[in-house]
CSV table of C-alpha atoms in Angstrom, one decimal:
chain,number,residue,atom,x,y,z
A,1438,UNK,CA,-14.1,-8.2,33.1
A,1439,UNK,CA,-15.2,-8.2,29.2
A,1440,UNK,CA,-11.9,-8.0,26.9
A,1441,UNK,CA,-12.1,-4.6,25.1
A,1442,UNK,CA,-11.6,-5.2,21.1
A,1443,UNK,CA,-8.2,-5.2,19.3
A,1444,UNK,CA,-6.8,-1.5,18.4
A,1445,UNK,CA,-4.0,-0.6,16.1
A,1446,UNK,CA,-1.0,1.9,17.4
A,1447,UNK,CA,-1.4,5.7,16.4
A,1448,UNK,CA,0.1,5.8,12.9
A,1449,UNK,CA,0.9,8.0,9.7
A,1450,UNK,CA,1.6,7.3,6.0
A,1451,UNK,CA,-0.7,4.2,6.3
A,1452,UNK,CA,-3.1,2.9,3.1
A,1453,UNK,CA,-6.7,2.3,3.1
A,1454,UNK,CA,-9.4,0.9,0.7
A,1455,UNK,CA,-12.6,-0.8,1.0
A,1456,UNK,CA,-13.6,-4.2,-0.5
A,1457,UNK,CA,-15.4,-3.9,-4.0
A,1458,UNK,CA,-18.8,-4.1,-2.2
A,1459,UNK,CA,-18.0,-0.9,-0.1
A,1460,UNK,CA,-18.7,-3.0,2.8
A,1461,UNK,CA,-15.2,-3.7,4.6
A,1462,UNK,CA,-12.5,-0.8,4.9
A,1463,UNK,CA,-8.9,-1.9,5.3
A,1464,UNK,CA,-6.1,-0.2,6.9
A,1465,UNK,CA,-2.2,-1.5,5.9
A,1466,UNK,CA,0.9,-0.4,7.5
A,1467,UNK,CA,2.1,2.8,8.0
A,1468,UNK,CA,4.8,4.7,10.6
A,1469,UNK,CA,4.3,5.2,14.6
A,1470,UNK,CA,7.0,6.8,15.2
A,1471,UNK,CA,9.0,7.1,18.5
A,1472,UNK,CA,6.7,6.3,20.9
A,1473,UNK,CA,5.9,2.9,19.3
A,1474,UNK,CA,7.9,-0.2,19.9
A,1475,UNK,CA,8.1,-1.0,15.8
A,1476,UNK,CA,8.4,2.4,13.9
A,1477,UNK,CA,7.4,0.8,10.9
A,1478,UNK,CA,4.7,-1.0,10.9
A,1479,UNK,CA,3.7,-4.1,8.4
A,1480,UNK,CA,0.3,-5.0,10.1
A,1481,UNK,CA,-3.2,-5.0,8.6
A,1482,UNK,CA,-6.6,-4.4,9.5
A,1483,UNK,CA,-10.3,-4.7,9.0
A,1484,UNK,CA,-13.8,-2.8,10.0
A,1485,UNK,CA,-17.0,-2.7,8.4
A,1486,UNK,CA,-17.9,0.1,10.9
A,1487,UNK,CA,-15.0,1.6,12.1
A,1488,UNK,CA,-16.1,0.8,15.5
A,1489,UNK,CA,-14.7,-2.6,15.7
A,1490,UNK,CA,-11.4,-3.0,14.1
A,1491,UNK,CA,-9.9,-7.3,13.4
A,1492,UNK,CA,-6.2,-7.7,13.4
A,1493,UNK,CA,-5.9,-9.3,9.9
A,1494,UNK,CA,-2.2,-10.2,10.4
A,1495,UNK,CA,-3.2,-13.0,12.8
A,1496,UNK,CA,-4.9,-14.9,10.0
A,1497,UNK,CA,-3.0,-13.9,6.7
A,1498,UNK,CA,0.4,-12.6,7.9
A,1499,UNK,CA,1.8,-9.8,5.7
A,1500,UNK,CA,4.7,-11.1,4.0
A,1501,UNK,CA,6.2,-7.2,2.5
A,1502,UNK,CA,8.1,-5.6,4.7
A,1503,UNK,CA,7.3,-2.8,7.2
A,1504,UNK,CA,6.4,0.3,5.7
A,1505,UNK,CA,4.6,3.7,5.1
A,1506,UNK,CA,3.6,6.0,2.2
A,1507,UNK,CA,2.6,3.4,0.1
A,1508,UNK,CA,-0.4,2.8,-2.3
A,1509,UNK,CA,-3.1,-0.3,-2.1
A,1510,UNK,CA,-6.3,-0.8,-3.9
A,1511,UNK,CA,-8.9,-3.3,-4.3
A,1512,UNK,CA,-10.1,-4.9,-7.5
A,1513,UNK,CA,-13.7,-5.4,-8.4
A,1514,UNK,CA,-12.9,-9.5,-7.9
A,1515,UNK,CA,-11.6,-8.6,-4.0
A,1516,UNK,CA,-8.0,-8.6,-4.8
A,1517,UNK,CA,-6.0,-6.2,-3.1
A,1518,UNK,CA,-2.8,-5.0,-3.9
A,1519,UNK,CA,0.2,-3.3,-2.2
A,1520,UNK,CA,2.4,-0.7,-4.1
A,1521,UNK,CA,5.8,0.7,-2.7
A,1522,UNK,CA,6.1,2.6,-0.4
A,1523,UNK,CA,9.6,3.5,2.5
A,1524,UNK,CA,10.8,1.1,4.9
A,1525,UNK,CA,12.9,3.9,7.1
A,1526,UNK,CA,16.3,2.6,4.7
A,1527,UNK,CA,14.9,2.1,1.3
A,1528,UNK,CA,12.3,3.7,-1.5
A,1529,UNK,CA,10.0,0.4,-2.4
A,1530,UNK,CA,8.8,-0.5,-5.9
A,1531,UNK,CA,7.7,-3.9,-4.7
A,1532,UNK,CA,3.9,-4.8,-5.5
A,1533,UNK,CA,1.8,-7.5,-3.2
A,1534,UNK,CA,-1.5,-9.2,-3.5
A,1535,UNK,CA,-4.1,-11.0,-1.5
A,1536,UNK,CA,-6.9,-12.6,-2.9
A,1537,UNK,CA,-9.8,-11.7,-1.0
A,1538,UNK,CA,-8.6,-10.3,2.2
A,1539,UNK,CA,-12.5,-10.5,3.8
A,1540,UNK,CA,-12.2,-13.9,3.5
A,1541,UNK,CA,-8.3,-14.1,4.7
A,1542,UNK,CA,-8.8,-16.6,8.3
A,1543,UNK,CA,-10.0,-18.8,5.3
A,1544,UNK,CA,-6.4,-19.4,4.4
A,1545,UNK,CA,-5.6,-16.3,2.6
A,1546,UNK,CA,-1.7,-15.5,1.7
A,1547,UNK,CA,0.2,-12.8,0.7
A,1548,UNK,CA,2.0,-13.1,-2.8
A,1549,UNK,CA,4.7,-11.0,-4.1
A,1550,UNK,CA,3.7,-9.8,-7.7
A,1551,UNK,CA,6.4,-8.3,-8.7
A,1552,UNK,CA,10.1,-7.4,-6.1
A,1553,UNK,CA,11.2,-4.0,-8.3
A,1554,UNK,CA,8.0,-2.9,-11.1
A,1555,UNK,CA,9.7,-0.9,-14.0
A,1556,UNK,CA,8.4,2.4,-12.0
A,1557,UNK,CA,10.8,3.7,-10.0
A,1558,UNK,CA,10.8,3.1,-6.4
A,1559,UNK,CA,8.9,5.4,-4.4
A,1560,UNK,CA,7.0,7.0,-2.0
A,1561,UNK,CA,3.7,9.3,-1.3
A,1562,UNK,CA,2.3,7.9,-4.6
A,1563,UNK,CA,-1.4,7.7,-5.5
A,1564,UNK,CA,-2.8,4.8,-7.0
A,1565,UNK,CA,-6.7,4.1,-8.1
A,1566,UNK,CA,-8.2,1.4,-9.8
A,1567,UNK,CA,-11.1,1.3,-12.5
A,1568,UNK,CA,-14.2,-0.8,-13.5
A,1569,UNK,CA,-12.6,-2.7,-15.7
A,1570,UNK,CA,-9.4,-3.4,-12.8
A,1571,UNK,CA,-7.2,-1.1,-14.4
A,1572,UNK,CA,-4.6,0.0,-12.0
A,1573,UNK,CA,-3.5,3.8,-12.3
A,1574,UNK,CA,0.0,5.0,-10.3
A,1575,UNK,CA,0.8,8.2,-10.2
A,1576,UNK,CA,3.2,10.6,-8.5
A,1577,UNK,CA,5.2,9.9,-5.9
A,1578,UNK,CA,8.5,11.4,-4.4
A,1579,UNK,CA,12.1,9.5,-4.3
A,1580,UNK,CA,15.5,10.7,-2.6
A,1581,UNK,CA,19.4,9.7,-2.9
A,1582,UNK,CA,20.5,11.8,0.2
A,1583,UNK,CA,23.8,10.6,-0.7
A,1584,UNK,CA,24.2,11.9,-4.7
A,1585,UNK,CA,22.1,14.8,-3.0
A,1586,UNK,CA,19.6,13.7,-5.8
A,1587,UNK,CA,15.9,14.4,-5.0
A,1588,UNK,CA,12.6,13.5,-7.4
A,1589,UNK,CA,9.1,14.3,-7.3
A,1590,UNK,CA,7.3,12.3,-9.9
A,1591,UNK,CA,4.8,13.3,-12.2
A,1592,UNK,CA,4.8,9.9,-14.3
A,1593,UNK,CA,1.2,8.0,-14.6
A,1594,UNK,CA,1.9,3.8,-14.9
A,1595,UNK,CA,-1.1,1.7,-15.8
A,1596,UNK,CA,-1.5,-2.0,-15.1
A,1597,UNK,CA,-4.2,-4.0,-16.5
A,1598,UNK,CA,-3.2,-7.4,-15.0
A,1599,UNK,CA,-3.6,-6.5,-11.4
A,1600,UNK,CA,-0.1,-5.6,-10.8
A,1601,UNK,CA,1.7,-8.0,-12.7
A,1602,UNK,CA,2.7,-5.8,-16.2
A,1603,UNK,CA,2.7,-2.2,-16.5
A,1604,UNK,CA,2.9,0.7,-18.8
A,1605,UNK,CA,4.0,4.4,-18.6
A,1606,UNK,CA,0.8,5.9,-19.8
A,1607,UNK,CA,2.3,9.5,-19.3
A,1608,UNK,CA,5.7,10.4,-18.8
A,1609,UNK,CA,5.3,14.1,-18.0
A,1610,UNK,CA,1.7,14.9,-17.5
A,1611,UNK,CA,0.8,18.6,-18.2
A,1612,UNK,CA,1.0,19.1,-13.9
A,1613,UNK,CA,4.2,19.1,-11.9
A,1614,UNK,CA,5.4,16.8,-9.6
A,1615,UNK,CA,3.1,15.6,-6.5
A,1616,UNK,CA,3.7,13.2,-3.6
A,1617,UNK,CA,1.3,13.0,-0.5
């Protein structure tokens, strides 16, 4: 009997991008909740259809942690990056790279750019990225349940070294806080 293609679980708060040729969409993480053996997930995936999905964690393990509601983009020189995000315990500002994912079965490894980025750790952000690679972040939500301290961030960072420095560009745009 033919083997049917790989699938991914049912899943929320996942990212995905294309590569810079909007050729290849990738899918990273996210949460499956109860009914899944691993709530959060730390797995990544590839179409250039959406018909036929490969399990890029075969090739190129992801080395960050298991989570959802984070950010990821891809640079116009294929090199796509992982913002923050919630691992069920913790708000993330951790920041990942691979060099050009498309290409990962080549030998293609995950590097950790940066383990807490001067933005606060959070969740539910947005992130895009420019023609000339700048990295925008913006948003995001982050709670203490035990200090009973909740924030929804309006902040905007920019990054113009794919991850690896970043600015506040806007502290307190003119709109309120936002989180996805």
């Amino acid at each position: 009997s033919p083997k049917s293609p790989p699938r991914f679980s049912p899943r929320r708060g996942h990212a995905a991008t294309m590569d810079s040729e909007r050729v290849v969409m990738f899918v990273l993480g996210g949460f499956c909740g109860k009914f899944c053996e691993t709530r959060f997930l730390n797995d990544w995936w590839s179409s250039n259809g959406g018909d036929i999905w490969h399990n890029l964690g075969e090739m190129a393990p992801a080395k960050w942690s298991a989570r959802h509601g984070h950010a990821v983009v891809m640079t116009s020189d294929n090199v796509l990056i992982l913002l923050g995000g919630h691992d069920g315990g913790s708000y993330l500002g951790d920041i990942w790279s691979i060099n050009d994912p498309v290409q990962s079965g080549l030998g293609g490894i995950w590097e950790q750019v940066d383990d807490a980025a001067p933005w606060h750790p959070r969740y539910g952000h947005a992130s895009a990225v420019n023609s000339g690679n700048t990295i925008f972040l913006i948003g995001g939500f982050f709670a203490d349940k035990q200090a009973g301290r909740i924030r929804c961030f309006n902040d905007v960072w920019v990054s113009n070294d794919k991850g690896y420095s970043w600015s506040l560009a806007a502290e307190r745009p003119p709109w309120s806080g936002r989180y996805q």
